[in-house]
């Protein structure tokens, strides 16, 4: 589903240039779940941004669903993100002016579904995520765990090929975090999505198929279950 | 399980529009405040233009309602209110011109009205000829023919209290000569703050001894049906070569231009209206800018999850247009109320469809243009910010 070949990225210029990603080669197949570990500043979020078509790498090739990503066409990138990718952010990043259902439904409607269909799909996925009871609530009225479930529902509603998650449990206690991750991984597998999750929390390792460690811009595969 | 409808489900139109409505609804307090501010400025701008329209209508009313096609006057007469004497013979000369159906004289001079309490008021004394051309077109009480009686005049109801009068019959003085109110007209305003006092030419000349009995101020000419106004105008110029001949429209335009442009009144009014528009645009800009800045993380999220720039630009523009339309609604409603409330006052707020639509359109354009800083903020937005929020 994802294939990176010699992806590199640096920040800064001249003598102050800092290489964050160093000629990375890796791939992730459909239905595979990967945990990306690494210390702060190791390049986890940078890599996630490149995989999410939000950041243009300095060099290398990135193939998404057998399609070479052209970073020089921003409007195509937006479409690619809408069609192929699902995102779950550290602080859920739900739209505060929309209720739960609307937060989820807009992704489908942005892809061309009618409003009626989008809301039907949103109701279905919210039901699966156990948040249907709070469908009419605003994000500010939800607990942290509920918010992340909504974020996961938003990432899954359009059946993306790849889901990128940036420390989705960082703001949750361990018990709630476990619940959320368990559900997340299960849904991703059921939907045959490639899931790449960045985290600091090594306790989540058992939930994932592959463990990748990034340090000093280099990616090391630590283990495959 | 069924739930009630979300706000987004109830709003028709595109997703951008629905999201904008949801954003506005979320900040409804602040938006209402901004709309009120813009509404006040829309009212200010419309009131200024309304004043100008009202003034222009007022200072040309006697010309426009005269029923005359052409006006003969002394050369370089700047406005109706500043006519100078021409010989009465001009009326007969005008009548002799081919294409003229009839002609009548009109007298106009400044005078002083003395109230019973001794206070003096400047007035514009208007002397009417046999058929009362150029006189009041609407009477409140009594008949215009009352002026045919010696020392009788007609005043307007709007200025009764200024003139110290209570109705028909009061006795006053003009230059030491008695003036009795014989009838009262309705809606004959004055732009100069000096009320019009109507009487016959003979009476008027009695009130102002500076003029001889063979002097008048204007000749009002009505043309025969079907003749060319320009041809008659040209013939009149030849026949009365010491005077100037203008069509009613030209004379109204000259009078309006004198008061609005030469005196600088119009400039001040238009400047205030423009300032109102600019401040309205500034309020809209500040509101949209603050709203966009506050919502930047939301816009970054939308970009990250696959929204292009176009729908986001649409959202910012829709919010600005909403502010503009809201302000136009509030200010326009208030203006219409004020224009009805002032309709029977000496200073009415009047409008034409063009001025009403023009100011509204200008406000809308100003609101749209004012989104530029907010849009610049949006264009600079890097969706990667979503990871750092």
Coordinates of C-alpha atoms in Angstrom, one line a residue:
Chain A
X1 CA 0.0 0.0 0.0
X2 CA 2.9 2.4 0.9
X3 CA 6.3 2.2 -0.6
X4 CA 9.1 4.7 0.2
X5 CA 12.4 4.7 -1.7
X6 CA 15.3 6.7 -0.5
X7 CA 13.2 9.4 1.1
X8 CA 15.3 12.2 2.7
X9 CA 14.3 15.4 4.4
X10 CA 16.3 18.2 6.2
X11 CA 15.4 21.3 8.0
X12 CA 17.4 24.6 7.9
X13 CA 19.9 25.8 5.4
X14 CA 23.7 25.8 4.9
X15 CA 25.6 25.0 8.0
X16 CA 22.5 24.9 10.2
X17 CA 21.0 22.2 8.0
X18 CA 19.7 19.3 10.0
X19 CA 18.9 16.0 8.3
X20 CA 15.8 14.5 9.9
X21 CA 15.1 11.7 7.5
X22 CA 18.0 9.9 5.9
X23 CA 17.3 7.9 2.7
X24 CA 14.5 5.8 4.1
X25 CA 13.4 2.7 2.3
X26 CA 10.3 0.8 3.6
X27 CA 6.9 -0.4 2.7
X28 CA 3.7 -1.3 4.4
X29 CA 1.0 -3.6 3.0
X30 CA -2.8 -3.4 3.2
X31 CA -4.0 -4.6 6.6
X32 CA -0.6 -4.3 8.2
X33 CA -0.3 -2.3 11.4
X34 CA 3.0 -0.6 12.2
X35 CA 4.1 1.2 15.3
X36 CA 6.7 3.9 14.8
X37 CA 8.8 4.5 17.9
X38 CA 11.6 6.9 18.5
X39 CA 12.8 9.6 20.8
X40 CA 11.6 13.2 20.5
X41 CA 13.0 15.0 17.5
X42 CA 13.9 11.7 15.8
X43 CA 11.8 12.5 12.8
X44 CA 8.6 10.5 13.5
X45 CA 6.2 13.4 12.8
X46 CA 8.2 14.5 9.8
X47 CA 8.0 11.0 8.3
X48 CA 4.3 10.9 9.1
X49 CA 3.8 14.3 7.4
X50 CA 5.6 13.1 4.3
X51 CA 3.5 9.9 4.3
X52 CA 0.4 12.1 4.8
X53 CA 1.3 14.1 1.7
X54 CA 1.6 17.2 3.9
X55 CA 5.3 17.7 3.6
X56 CA 7.4 17.5 0.4
X57 CA 10.6 15.4 1.0
X58 CA 13.9 16.8 -0.3
X59 CA 14.4 13.6 -2.3
X60 CA 13.2 10.1 -2.9
X61 CA 10.0 8.5 -4.2
X62 CA 6.8 7.8 -2.4
X63 CA 4.3 5.4 -3.8
X64 CA 0.8 5.4 -2.4
X65 CA -1.5 2.6 -3.6
X66 CA 0.8 1.9 -6.5
X67 CA 0.7 5.6 -7.5
X68 CA 3.8 7.8 -7.4
X69 CA 3.0 10.8 -5.3
X70 CA 3.7 14.1 -7.1
X71 CA 4.4 16.6 -4.4
X72 CA 4.5 19.5 -6.9
X73 CA 0.7 19.4 -7.5
X74 CA -1.0 20.7 -4.3
X75 CA -4.6 20.3 -5.5
X76 CA -3.9 16.6 -6.4
X77 CA -2.3 16.1 -3.0
X78 CA -5.5 17.4 -1.3
X79 CA -7.5 14.9 -3.4
X80 CA -5.1 12.1 -2.6
X81 CA -5.3 12.8 1.1
X82 CA -9.1 12.9 0.9
X83 CA -9.3 9.6 -1.0
X84 CA -6.5 7.4 0.2
X85 CA -5.6 8.6 3.7
X86 CA -7.1 8.8 7.1
X87 CA -5.6 10.8 9.9
X88 CA -5.9 10.6 13.7
X89 CA -4.1 13.4 15.5
X90 CA -2.7 13.7 19.0
X91 CA -5.4 16.0 20.2
X92 CA -8.1 14.6 17.9
X93 CA -8.4 18.0 16.1
X94 CA -12.2 17.8 15.7
X95 CA -13.9 20.8 14.4
X96 CA -15.3 22.5 17.5
X97 CA -18.3 24.1 15.7
X98 CA -19.6 20.7 14.5
X99 CA -21.3 17.9 16.4
X100 CA -19.9 14.4 16.4
X101 CA -21.9 13.2 13.4
X102 CA -21.0 16.2 11.3
X103 CA -17.3 15.9 12.2
X104 CA -17.4 12.4 10.7
X105 CA -19.7 13.0 7.8
X106 CA -17.9 15.9 6.2
X107 CA -15.0 13.6 5.1
X108 CA -17.4 11.5 3.1
X109 CA -19.3 14.6 1.7
X110 CA -16.0 16.2 0.7
X111 CA -15.3 13.1 -1.4
X112 CA -18.6 13.6 -3.3
X113 CA -21.2 11.6 -1.3
X114 CA -24.5 13.3 -0.8
X115 CA -25.2 14.8 2.6
X116 CA -27.8 12.2 3.3
X117 CA -25.5 9.3 2.5
X118 CA -22.6 10.9 4.3
X119 CA -24.6 11.2 7.5
X120 CA -25.9 7.6 7.1
X121 CA -22.4 6.3 6.9
X122 CA -21.4 8.5 9.8
X123 CA -24.2 7.1 11.9
X124 CA -23.0 3.6 11.0
X125 CA -19.4 4.1 11.8
X126 CA -20.2 6.1 15.0
X127 CA -22.4 3.2 16.1
X128 CA -19.4 0.8 15.5
X129 CA -17.1 3.0 17.5
X130 CA -19.6 3.2 20.4
X131 CA -20.1 6.9 20.2
X132 CA -23.6 7.0 18.7
X133 CA -25.1 8.1 22.0
X134 CA -23.1 11.3 21.8
X135 CA -23.7 11.9 18.1
X136 CA -25.3 15.3 18.6
X137 CA -22.8 16.5 21.1
X138 CA -20.1 19.0 20.4
X139 CA -16.4 18.0 20.8
X140 CA -16.2 20.2 23.9
X141 CA -18.9 18.0 25.6
X142 CA -16.9 14.8 25.1
X143 CA -14.3 13.0 27.2
X144 CA -10.8 12.6 25.8
X145 CA -11.5 9.0 24.9
X146 CA -14.7 9.8 23.2
X147 CA -13.0 12.5 21.2
X148 CA -10.4 10.1 19.9
X149 CA -13.1 7.6 19.0
X150 CA -14.7 10.3 16.9
X151 CA -11.4 11.1 15.3
X152 CA -10.9 7.4 14.5
X153 CA -14.5 7.3 13.0
X154 CA -13.6 10.3 10.9
X155 CA -10.4 8.5 9.7
X156 CA -12.3 5.3 8.8
X157 CA -15.5 6.6 7.2
X158 CA -14.2 6.7 3.7
X159 CA -12.4 3.4 3.9
X160 CA -8.9 4.8 3.2
X161 CA -6.0 2.6 2.2
X162 CA -3.7 4.1 4.9
X163 CA -4.4 5.5 8.3
X164 CA -1.7 7.7 9.9
X165 CA -2.0 8.3 13.6
X166 CA 0.1 10.7 15.6
X167 CA 0.2 9.6 19.3
X168 CA -3.6 9.2 19.5
X169 CA -3.4 8.0 23.1
X170 CA -1.0 10.6 24.4
X171 CA -3.7 12.6 26.1
X172 CA -5.5 9.5 27.5
X173 CA -4.9 7.4 30.6
X174 CA -3.6 3.9 30.0
X175 CA -6.9 2.2 30.4
X176 CA -8.8 4.4 28.0
X177 CA -5.8 4.4 25.7
X178 CA -5.9 0.6 25.5
X179 CA -9.6 0.6 24.7
X180 CA -9.1 3.1 21.9
X181 CA -6.1 1.4 20.4
X182 CA -7.7 -2.0 20.6
X183 CA -10.7 -0.7 18.7
X184 CA -8.6 1.2 16.3
X185 CA -6.4 -1.7 15.3
X186 CA -9.4 -4.0 15.0
X187 CA -11.3 -1.6 12.7
X188 CA -8.1 -0.9 10.6
X189 CA -7.6 -4.6 10.1
X190 CA -11.2 -5.3 9.3
X191 CA -11.1 -2.5 6.8
X192 CA -7.9 -3.8 5.3
X193 CA -6.1 -0.4 6.0
X194 CA -2.4 0.0 6.5
X195 CA -2.1 1.6 9.9
X196 CA 1.0 3.5 10.9
X197 CA 1.0 4.9 14.4
X198 CA 3.6 7.1 16.0
X199 CA 3.9 6.8 19.7
X200 CA 6.3 7.1 22.7
X201 CA 4.4 4.4 24.5
X202 CA 6.1 1.0 24.2
X203 CA 3.2 -0.6 26.1
X204 CA 1.3 -0.5 22.8
X205 CA 3.7 -2.8 21.0
X206 CA 1.6 -6.0 21.4
X207 CA -1.2 -4.5 19.4
X208 CA 0.9 -4.1 16.3
X209 CA 2.2 -6.4 13.5
X210 CA 5.4 -4.5 13.0
X211 CA 7.6 -2.2 15.1
X212 CA 9.7 0.4 13.5
X213 CA 12.3 2.5 15.3
X214 CA 13.5 5.8 14.0
X215 CA 16.6 7.4 15.3
X216 CA 19.0 10.0 13.8
X217 CA 17.0 9.9 10.6
X218 CA 17.4 6.1 10.1
X219 CA 14.6 3.6 10.3
X220 CA 15.2 0.2 11.9
X221 CA 12.7 -2.6 11.9
X222 CA 12.8 -3.8 15.5
X223 CA 10.4 -6.7 15.1
X224 CA 7.6 -8.4 13.3
X225 CA 5.0 -10.3 15.2
Chain B
X1 CA -31.3 4.1 16.6
X2 CA -32.3 7.5 15.3
X3 CA -31.1 10.9 16.3
X4 CA -32.4 14.4 15.5
X5 CA -30.8 16.3 12.7
X6 CA -27.4 17.9 13.0
X7 CA -27.1 21.6 12.1
X8 CA -25.1 20.6 9.0
X9 CA -28.0 18.4 7.8
X10 CA -30.5 21.2 8.0
X11 CA -28.4 23.7 6.1
X12 CA -28.9 23.5 2.3
X13 CA -26.2 24.2 -0.2
X14 CA -22.6 23.3 -0.6
X15 CA -20.5 21.9 2.1
X16 CA -18.5 25.1 2.3
X17 CA -21.7 27.0 2.9
X18 CA -23.0 24.6 5.5
X19 CA -19.6 24.7 7.3
X20 CA -19.6 28.5 7.2
X21 CA -23.1 28.6 8.7
X22 CA -22.0 26.3 11.4
X23 CA -18.9 28.5 12.2
X24 CA -21.1 31.6 12.3
X25 CA -23.6 29.8 14.5
X26 CA -20.8 28.8 16.9
X27 CA -19.7 32.5 17.2
X28 CA -23.2 34.0 17.0
X29 CA -22.7 36.4 19.8
X30 CA -19.6 38.0 18.2
X31 CA -21.1 37.8 14.8
X32 CA -24.3 39.6 16.0
X33 CA -22.1 42.3 17.5
X34 CA -20.2 42.7 14.3
X35 CA -23.4 42.8 12.3
X36 CA -24.8 45.5 14.6
X37 CA -21.6 47.6 14.1
X38 CA -21.8 47.2 10.3
X39 CA -25.5 47.9 10.4
X40 CA -25.0 51.2 12.2
X41 CA -22.4 52.2 9.6
X42 CA -24.7 51.0 6.7
X43 CA -27.3 53.2 8.3
X44 CA -24.8 56.1 8.5
X45 CA -23.8 55.7 4.9
X46 CA -27.4 55.4 3.7
X47 CA -28.5 58.3 5.9
X48 CA -25.8 60.5 4.4
X49 CA -26.8 59.6 0.9
X50 CA -30.5 59.8 1.9
X51 CA -29.9 63.3 3.2
X52 CA -28.2 64.2 -0.1
X53 CA -31.1 62.7 -2.1
X54 CA -33.6 64.5 0.2
X55 CA -31.7 67.8 -0.2
X56 CA -31.4 67.5 -4.0
X57 CA -35.2 66.7 -4.2
X58 CA -35.9 69.6 -1.9
X59 CA -33.8 72.2 -3.7
X60 CA -35.2 71.2 -7.1
X61 CA -38.8 70.5 -6.1
X62 CA -40.3 73.8 -7.2
X63 CA -38.6 73.5 -10.5
X64 CA -39.6 69.8 -11.1
X65 CA -43.2 70.4 -10.0
X66 CA -43.7 73.5 -12.0
X67 CA -45.0 71.7 -15.0
X68 CA -42.9 74.0 -17.3
X69 CA -40.8 72.7 -20.1
X70 CA -38.4 75.6 -20.3
X71 CA -37.2 78.3 -18.0
X72 CA -36.1 81.8 -19.0
X73 CA -33.9 83.6 -16.5
X74 CA -31.1 86.1 -16.2
X75 CA -27.8 85.0 -17.5
X76 CA -25.6 83.0 -15.1
X77 CA -28.3 82.4 -12.6
X78 CA -26.6 79.9 -10.3
X79 CA -29.7 78.3 -8.7
X80 CA -33.4 78.8 -8.3
X81 CA -32.9 80.5 -5.0
X82 CA -30.6 83.2 -6.5
X83 CA -32.5 84.4 -9.5
X84 CA -32.1 88.1 -10.6
X85 CA -34.6 90.4 -12.2
X86 CA -35.5 90.3 -15.9
X87 CA -38.2 92.5 -17.5
X88 CA -41.7 91.2 -17.6
X89 CA -41.7 91.8 -21.3
X90 CA -39.8 88.5 -21.6
X91 CA -43.2 86.7 -20.9
X92 CA -44.7 88.3 -24.0
X93 CA -41.6 87.6 -26.1
X94 CA -41.7 84.0 -25.0
X95 CA -45.4 83.7 -26.0
X96 CA -44.6 84.9 -29.4
X97 CA -42.2 82.2 -30.2
X98 CA -43.3 79.4 -32.4
X99 CA -44.0 76.1 -30.5
X100 CA -44.7 77.8 -27.2
X101 CA -48.2 76.9 -25.9
X102 CA -48.1 79.4 -23.0
X103 CA -45.8 81.3 -20.7
X104 CA -46.1 82.7 -17.2
X105 CA -43.9 84.8 -15.0
X106 CA -42.5 83.8 -11.6
X107 CA -41.0 86.2 -9.0
X108 CA -38.5 85.2 -6.4
X109 CA -36.7 87.3 -3.8
X110 CA -35.4 87.0 -0.3
X111 CA -37.4 88.8 2.4
X112 CA -37.8 89.0 6.1
X113 CA -40.8 87.6 8.0
X114 CA -41.5 89.2 11.3
X115 CA -43.3 87.1 13.9
X116 CA -45.7 88.5 16.4
X117 CA -43.1 88.0 19.1
X118 CA -40.7 90.2 17.2
X119 CA -38.4 87.5 16.0
X120 CA -37.3 87.8 12.3
X121 CA -37.0 84.9 9.9
X122 CA -35.4 85.0 6.5
X123 CA -37.9 83.7 3.9
X124 CA -37.9 83.1 0.1
X125 CA -40.8 85.1 -1.2
X126 CA -42.3 83.6 -4.4
X127 CA -44.7 85.6 -6.5
X128 CA -47.0 83.6 -8.7
X129 CA -48.6 84.7 -12.0
X130 CA -52.3 84.1 -13.1
X131 CA -52.2 80.3 -13.3
X132 CA -49.9 79.8 -10.3
X133 CA -47.2 78.0 -12.3
X134 CA -44.3 77.2 -10.0
X135 CA -46.4 77.3 -6.9
X136 CA -47.3 74.7 -4.3
X137 CA -48.6 71.5 -5.7
X138 CA -50.4 70.2 -2.6
X139 CA -52.5 72.1 -0.2
X140 CA -53.1 71.2 3.4
X141 CA -55.9 73.8 4.1
X142 CA -57.5 76.5 2.2
X143 CA -57.0 77.3 -1.5
X144 CA -54.0 78.6 -3.4
X145 CA -56.3 81.3 -4.9
X146 CA -56.3 82.9 -1.5
X147 CA -53.1 84.7 -2.5
X148 CA -55.2 86.9 -4.9
X149 CA -56.4 88.8 -1.9
X150 CA -54.4 91.9 -0.9
X151 CA -51.5 91.0 1.5
X152 CA -52.4 87.3 1.6
X153 CA -49.8 84.6 1.5
X154 CA -49.5 80.8 1.6
X155 CA -47.0 79.1 3.8
X156 CA -46.2 75.4 4.3
X157 CA -47.3 73.4 7.3
X158 CA -43.7 72.3 7.9
X159 CA -42.7 75.8 8.8
X160 CA -45.7 77.1 10.8
X161 CA -43.9 77.0 14.1
X162 CA -40.7 78.6 12.6
X163 CA -42.9 81.4 11.3
X164 CA -44.7 81.7 14.6
X165 CA -48.0 80.7 13.0
X166 CA -50.7 78.3 14.1
X167 CA -52.9 78.2 11.0
X168 CA -54.8 80.2 8.5
X169 CA -55.5 83.8 9.4
X170 CA -52.5 84.9 11.5
X171 CA -51.1 88.4 10.8
X172 CA -47.4 88.9 10.3
X173 CA -45.2 91.5 8.6
X174 CA -42.7 91.5 5.7
X175 CA -40.6 94.6 5.5
X176 CA -43.2 96.5 7.6
X177 CA -46.1 95.4 5.4
X178 CA -48.9 93.1 6.8
X179 CA -49.0 89.5 5.6
X180 CA -52.0 87.3 6.4
X181 CA -51.8 83.5 6.0
X182 CA -54.6 82.7 3.5
X183 CA -53.9 79.0 3.0
X184 CA -51.4 76.3 4.0
X185 CA -49.5 74.1 1.6
X186 CA -48.2 70.6 2.3
X187 CA -44.7 69.2 1.8
X188 CA -43.1 72.3 0.2
X189 CA -39.7 72.1 1.9
X190 CA -36.8 74.5 1.6
X191 CA -33.2 73.6 1.5
X192 CA -32.0 77.0 2.6
X193 CA -33.8 76.9 6.0
X194 CA -35.7 79.9 4.8
X195 CA -39.3 78.9 4.2
X196 CA -41.1 79.7 0.9
X197 CA -43.8 82.3 1.2
X198 CA -46.2 82.2 -1.8
X199 CA -48.2 85.2 -3.0
X200 CA -49.0 86.9 -6.3
X201 CA -46.4 88.7 -8.2
X202 CA -48.2 92.0 -7.5
X203 CA -48.2 91.3 -3.8
X204 CA -44.6 90.2 -3.8
X205 CA -43.4 93.4 -5.4
X206 CA -45.4 95.3 -2.8
X207 CA -43.4 93.4 -0.2
X208 CA -40.1 94.1 -1.8
X209 CA -39.8 97.7 -3.1
X210 CA -36.4 97.0 -4.6
X211 CA -38.2 95.6 -7.6
X212 CA -40.2 97.5 -10.1
X213 CA -43.7 96.5 -11.2
X214 CA -42.3 95.4 -14.6
X215 CA -39.7 93.0 -13.1
X216 CA -39.9 89.3 -12.6
X217 CA -37.4 86.6 -12.0
X218 CA -38.3 83.7 -14.3
X219 CA -40.5 82.9 -17.3
X220 CA -41.9 79.4 -17.2
X221 CA -42.7 78.1 -20.7
X222 CA -44.9 75.2 -21.7
X223 CA -44.4 73.9 -25.3
X224 CA -47.1 72.7 -27.7
X225 CA -47.4 68.9 -27.8
X226 CA -45.0 67.2 -30.3
X227 CA -42.7 70.1 -30.8
X228 CA -38.9 69.7 -30.3
X229 CA -37.9 71.2 -26.9
X230 CA -34.5 71.9 -28.3
X231 CA -35.9 73.9 -31.2
X232 CA -38.1 76.0 -29.0
X233 CA -35.2 76.5 -26.6
X234 CA -33.1 77.7 -29.5
X235 CA -35.8 80.0 -30.8
X236 CA -36.3 81.5 -27.3
X237 CA -32.6 82.2 -27.0
X238 CA -32.8 84.1 -30.2
X239 CA -35.9 86.0 -29.3
X240 CA -34.9 86.8 -25.7
X241 CA -31.2 87.3 -26.3
X242 CA -30.5 89.0 -23.0
X243 CA -31.6 86.0 -21.0
X244 CA -30.7 82.3 -20.6
X245 CA -33.1 79.5 -21.5
X246 CA -32.8 76.1 -19.8
X247 CA -35.0 73.0 -19.9
X248 CA -36.6 72.1 -16.6
X249 CA -34.1 69.2 -16.2
X250 CA -31.1 71.5 -17.0
X251 CA -32.3 74.1 -14.4
X252 CA -32.9 71.4 -11.8
X253 CA -29.5 70.0 -12.4
X254 CA -27.8 73.4 -12.2
X255 CA -29.6 74.2 -8.9
X256 CA -28.7 70.8 -7.4
X257 CA -25.1 71.2 -8.6
X258 CA -24.9 74.6 -7.0
X259 CA -26.0 73.5 -3.6
X260 CA -24.3 70.1 -3.6
X261 CA -21.1 70.8 -5.4
X262 CA -20.3 74.6 -5.3
X263 CA -21.2 75.0 -1.6
X264 CA -19.3 71.8 -0.7
X265 CA -22.3 70.3 1.1
X266 CA -22.4 67.3 -1.2
X267 CA -18.7 66.7 -0.8
X268 CA -19.0 66.6 3.0
X269 CA -22.0 64.3 2.8
X270 CA -20.4 61.9 0.3
X271 CA -17.2 61.9 2.3
X272 CA -19.0 60.9 5.4
X273 CA -20.8 58.2 3.5
X274 CA -17.5 56.9 2.2
X275 CA -16.0 57.0 5.7
X276 CA -19.0 54.9 6.8
X277 CA -18.4 52.4 4.1
X278 CA -14.7 52.2 4.9
X279 CA -15.3 51.7 8.7
X280 CA -17.9 49.1 7.9
X281 CA -15.3 47.3 5.7
X282 CA -12.8 47.6 8.5
X283 CA -15.1 46.1 11.0
X284 CA -15.9 43.2 8.6
X285 CA -12.2 42.8 8.0
X286 CA -11.3 42.7 11.7
X287 CA -14.1 40.3 12.4
X288 CA -13.3 37.9 9.6
X289 CA -9.6 38.2 10.3
X290 CA -10.1 37.4 14.0
X291 CA -12.4 34.6 13.2
X292 CA -10.0 33.2 10.6
X293 CA -7.0 33.5 12.9
X294 CA -9.0 31.7 15.7
X295 CA -10.1 29.0 13.3
X296 CA -6.6 28.4 11.7
X297 CA -6.2 25.1 13.5
X298 CA -9.6 24.1 12.1
X299 CA -8.7 25.1 8.6
X300 CA -5.4 23.2 9.0
X301 CA -7.4 20.1 10.0
X302 CA -9.7 20.5 7.0
X303 CA -6.6 20.9 4.7
X304 CA -5.0 17.8 6.2
X305 CA -8.1 15.6 5.8
X306 CA -8.4 16.5 2.2
X307 CA -10.1 19.8 1.7
X308 CA -8.6 21.9 -1.1
X309 CA -8.0 25.6 -0.8
X310 CA -11.1 26.6 -2.8
X311 CA -13.7 25.5 -0.2
X312 CA -11.8 27.1 2.6
X313 CA -11.6 30.4 0.6
X314 CA -15.3 30.0 0.0
X315 CA -15.9 29.6 3.8
X316 CA -14.0 32.9 4.5
X317 CA -15.9 34.7 1.8
X318 CA -19.2 33.4 2.8
X319 CA -18.7 34.6 6.4
X320 CA -17.7 38.0 5.1
X321 CA -20.7 38.2 2.8
X322 CA -22.9 37.1 5.7
X323 CA -21.6 40.0 7.8
X324 CA -22.2 42.4 4.9
X325 CA -25.7 41.1 4.1
X326 CA -26.5 41.1 7.8
X327 CA -25.3 44.7 8.2
X328 CA -27.2 45.8 5.1
X329 CA -30.3 44.1 6.5
X330 CA -30.0 45.8 9.9
X331 CA -28.8 49.2 8.6
X332 CA -31.2 49.1 5.6
X333 CA -34.2 48.3 7.8
X334 CA -33.2 51.1 10.2
X335 CA -32.8 53.5 7.3
X336 CA -36.2 52.6 5.9
X337 CA -37.8 53.2 9.3
X338 CA -35.9 56.5 9.6
X339 CA -36.9 57.6 6.1
X340 CA -40.6 56.9 6.9
X341 CA -40.2 58.7 10.2
X342 CA -38.7 61.8 8.6
X343 CA -40.9 61.9 5.5
X344 CA -43.0 64.7 7.0
X345 CA -40.1 66.7 8.5
X346 CA -38.1 69.6 7.0
X347 CA -35.1 67.3 6.6
X348 CA -36.3 64.0 5.1
X349 CA -34.1 61.0 4.4
X350 CA -35.0 60.0 0.9
X351 CA -33.8 57.4 -1.5
X352 CA -33.9 56.2 -5.0
X353 CA -33.6 52.5 -6.0
X354 CA -30.2 53.4 -7.4
X355 CA -28.9 55.0 -4.2
X356 CA -30.3 52.2 -2.0
X357 CA -28.9 49.4 -4.1
X358 CA -25.7 51.3 -4.8
X359 CA -24.8 51.8 -1.1
X360 CA -25.8 48.1 -0.4
X361 CA -23.6 47.0 -3.3
X362 CA -20.7 49.1 -2.1
X363 CA -20.9 47.7 1.4
X364 CA -21.0 44.2 0.1
X365 CA -18.0 44.8 -2.2
X366 CA -16.2 46.5 0.7
X367 CA -16.9 43.4 2.9
X368 CA -15.6 41.0 0.2
X369 CA -12.5 43.1 -0.4
X370 CA -11.9 43.3 3.3
X371 CA -11.3 39.5 3.4
X372 CA -8.0 39.9 1.7
X373 CA -5.9 39.9 4.9
X374 CA -7.8 36.8 6.2
X375 CA -7.3 35.0 2.8
X376 CA -3.6 35.8 2.9
X377 CA -3.5 34.2 6.3
X378 CA -5.3 31.2 4.9
X379 CA -2.9 30.9 1.9
X380 CA 0.1 31.0 4.2
X381 CA -1.4 28.1 6.2
X382 CA 0.7 25.0 6.2
X383 CA -1.5 21.9 6.8
X384 CA 1.4 20.4 8.6
X385 CA 0.5 22.7 11.5
X386 CA -2.2 20.2 12.4
X387 CA 0.5 18.0 14.0
X388 CA 1.8 20.8 16.1
X389 CA -1.6 22.1 17.3

